[in-house]
mmCIF file of C-alpha atoms in Angstrom:
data_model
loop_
_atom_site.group_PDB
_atom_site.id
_atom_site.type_symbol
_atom_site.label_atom_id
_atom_site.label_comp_id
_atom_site.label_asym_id
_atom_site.label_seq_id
_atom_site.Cartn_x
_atom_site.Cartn_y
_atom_site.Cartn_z
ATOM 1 C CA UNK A 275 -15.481 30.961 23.420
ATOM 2 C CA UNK A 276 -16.570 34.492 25.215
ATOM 3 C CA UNK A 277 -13.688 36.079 27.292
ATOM 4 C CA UNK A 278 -14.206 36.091 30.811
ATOM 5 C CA UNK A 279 -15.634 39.357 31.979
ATOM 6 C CA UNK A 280 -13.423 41.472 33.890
ATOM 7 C CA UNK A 281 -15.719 42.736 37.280
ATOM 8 C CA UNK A 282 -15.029 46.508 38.191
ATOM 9 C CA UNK A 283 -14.589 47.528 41.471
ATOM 10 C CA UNK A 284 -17.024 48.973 43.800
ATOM 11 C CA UNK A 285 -15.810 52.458 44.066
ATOM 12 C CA UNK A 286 -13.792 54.553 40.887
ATOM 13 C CA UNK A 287 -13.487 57.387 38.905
ATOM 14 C CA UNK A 288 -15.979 58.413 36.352
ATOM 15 C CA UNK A 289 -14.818 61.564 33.833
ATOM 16 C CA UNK A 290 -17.669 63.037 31.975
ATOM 17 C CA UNK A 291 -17.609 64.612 28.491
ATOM 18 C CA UNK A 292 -20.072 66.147 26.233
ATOM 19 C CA UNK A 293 -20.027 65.646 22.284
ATOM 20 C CA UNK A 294 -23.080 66.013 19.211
ATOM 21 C CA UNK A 295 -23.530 63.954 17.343
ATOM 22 C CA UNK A 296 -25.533 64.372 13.770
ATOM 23 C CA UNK A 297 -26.622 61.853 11.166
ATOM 24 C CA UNK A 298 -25.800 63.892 7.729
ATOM 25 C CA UNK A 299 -25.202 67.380 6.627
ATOM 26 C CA UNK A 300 -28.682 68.579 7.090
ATOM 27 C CA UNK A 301 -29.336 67.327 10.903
ATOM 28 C CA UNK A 302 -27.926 69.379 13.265
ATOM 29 C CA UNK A 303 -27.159 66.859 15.490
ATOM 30 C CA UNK A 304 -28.025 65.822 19.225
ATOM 31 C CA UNK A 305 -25.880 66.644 22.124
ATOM 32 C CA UNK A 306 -25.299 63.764 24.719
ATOM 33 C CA UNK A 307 -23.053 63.370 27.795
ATOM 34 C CA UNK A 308 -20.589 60.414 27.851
ATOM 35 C CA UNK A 309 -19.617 59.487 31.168
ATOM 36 C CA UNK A 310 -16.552 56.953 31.428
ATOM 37 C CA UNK A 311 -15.506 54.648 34.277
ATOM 38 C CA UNK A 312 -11.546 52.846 34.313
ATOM 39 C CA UNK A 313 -10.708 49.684 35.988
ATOM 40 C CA UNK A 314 -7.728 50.992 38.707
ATOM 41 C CA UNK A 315 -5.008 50.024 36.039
ATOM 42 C CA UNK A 316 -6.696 53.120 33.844
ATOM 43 C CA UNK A 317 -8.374 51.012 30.993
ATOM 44 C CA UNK A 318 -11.677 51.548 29.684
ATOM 45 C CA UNK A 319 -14.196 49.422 31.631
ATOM 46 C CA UNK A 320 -17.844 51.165 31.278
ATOM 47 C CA UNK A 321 -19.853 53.904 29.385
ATOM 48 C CA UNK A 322 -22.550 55.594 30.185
ATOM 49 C CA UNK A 323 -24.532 57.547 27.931
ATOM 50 C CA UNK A 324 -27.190 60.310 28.139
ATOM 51 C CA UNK A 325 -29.103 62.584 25.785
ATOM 52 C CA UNK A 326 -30.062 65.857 26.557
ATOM 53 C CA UNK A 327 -33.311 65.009 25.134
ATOM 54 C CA UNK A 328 -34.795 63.888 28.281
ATOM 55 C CA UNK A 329 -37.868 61.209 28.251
ATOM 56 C CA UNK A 330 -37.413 60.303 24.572
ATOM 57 C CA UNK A 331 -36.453 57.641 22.329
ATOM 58 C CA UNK A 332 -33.054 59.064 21.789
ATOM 59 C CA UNK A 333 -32.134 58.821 25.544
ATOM 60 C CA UNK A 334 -32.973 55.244 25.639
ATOM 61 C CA UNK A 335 -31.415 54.180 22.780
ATOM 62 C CA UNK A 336 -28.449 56.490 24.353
ATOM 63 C CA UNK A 337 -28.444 54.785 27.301
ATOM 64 C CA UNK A 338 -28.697 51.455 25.783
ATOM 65 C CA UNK A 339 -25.958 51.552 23.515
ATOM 66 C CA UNK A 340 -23.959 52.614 26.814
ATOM 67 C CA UNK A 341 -25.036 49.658 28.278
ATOM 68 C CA UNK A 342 -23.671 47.788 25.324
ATOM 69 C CA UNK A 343 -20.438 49.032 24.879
ATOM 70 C CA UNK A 344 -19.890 48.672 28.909
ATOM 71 C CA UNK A 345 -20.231 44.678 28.446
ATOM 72 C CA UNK A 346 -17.700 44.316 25.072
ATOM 73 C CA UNK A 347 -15.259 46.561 27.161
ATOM 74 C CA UNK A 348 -15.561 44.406 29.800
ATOM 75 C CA UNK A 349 -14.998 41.113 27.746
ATOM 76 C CA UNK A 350 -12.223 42.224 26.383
ATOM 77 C CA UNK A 351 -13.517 44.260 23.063
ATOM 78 C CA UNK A 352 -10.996 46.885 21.836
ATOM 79 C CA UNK A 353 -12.841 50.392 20.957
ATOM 80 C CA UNK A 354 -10.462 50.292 17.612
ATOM 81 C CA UNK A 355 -12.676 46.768 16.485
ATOM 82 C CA UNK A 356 -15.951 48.507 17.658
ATOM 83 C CA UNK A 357 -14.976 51.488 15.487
ATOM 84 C CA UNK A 358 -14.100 48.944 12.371
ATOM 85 C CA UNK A 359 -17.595 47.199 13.011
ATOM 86 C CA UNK A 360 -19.973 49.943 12.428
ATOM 87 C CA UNK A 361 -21.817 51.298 9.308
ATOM 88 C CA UNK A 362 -20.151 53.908 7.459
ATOM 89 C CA UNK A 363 -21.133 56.939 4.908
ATOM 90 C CA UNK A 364 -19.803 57.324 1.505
ATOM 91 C CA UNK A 365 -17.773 59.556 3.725
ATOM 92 C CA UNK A 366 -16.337 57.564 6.243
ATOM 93 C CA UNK A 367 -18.030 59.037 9.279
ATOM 94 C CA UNK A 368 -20.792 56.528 11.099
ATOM 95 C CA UNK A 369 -23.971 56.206 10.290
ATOM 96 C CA UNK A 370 -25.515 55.529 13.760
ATOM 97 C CA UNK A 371 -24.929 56.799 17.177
ATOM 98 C CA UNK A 372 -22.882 53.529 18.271
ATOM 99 C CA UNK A 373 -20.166 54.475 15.562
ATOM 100 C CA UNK A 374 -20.758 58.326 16.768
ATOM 101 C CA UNK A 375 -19.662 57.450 20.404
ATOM 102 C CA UNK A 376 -17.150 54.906 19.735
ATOM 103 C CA UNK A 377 -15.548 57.922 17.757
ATOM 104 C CA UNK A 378 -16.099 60.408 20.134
ATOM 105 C CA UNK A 379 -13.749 58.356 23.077
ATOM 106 C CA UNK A 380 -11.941 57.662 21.242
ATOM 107 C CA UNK A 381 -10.647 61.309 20.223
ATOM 108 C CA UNK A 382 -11.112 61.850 24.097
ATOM 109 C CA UNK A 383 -9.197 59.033 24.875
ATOM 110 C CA UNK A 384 -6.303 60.141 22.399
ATOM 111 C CA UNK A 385 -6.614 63.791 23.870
ATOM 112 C CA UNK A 386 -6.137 62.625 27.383
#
């Protein structure tokens, strides 16, 4: 059974980071701007993602995977199981940008 989603309130806070994020050694990666909304108790409750690629594939896959990780957060889904869930390098470090962004809140997350 699917955990009840938790509905955000009208008005809150939104913090707004910027990270790059590259697929291998020889890409020099894409820079994006997370944007992160809390439920009033301070948990994680929505993502939204941008690419400063504007009008291109990259943004709307961007945007969509924000879209995506907005609705597990808000049924309930730890990042730390999103992180575990994603395809990995030889290397450990994610192959795609869901992996990417998971990462990349949750170093800001730890930092904060």
């Amino acid at each position: 059974m699917m955990a009840q989603r938790t509905i955000l309130p009208g008005r809150r806070n939104h913090e707004v980071f910027d990270f790059v994020f590259s697929r291998g050694p020889h890409d020099n990666g894409t820079s994006y701007t997370i944007g992160l909304g809390r439920y009033p108790d301070g948990r994680l409750a929505e993502v939204f993602v941008d690419c400063h690629k504007l009008a291109s594939s990259l943004t709307d896959d961007a945007r969509d995977v924000g879209i995506a990780l907005s609705i597990q957060l808000q049924h309930g889904v730890p990042l730390a199981a999103l992180a575990g869930a994603v395809a990995r390098r030889p290397d450990g470090a994610p192959c795609g940008l869901t992996g990417g962004l998971v990462e990349a809140i949750m170093k800001y997350e730890a930092a904060a």
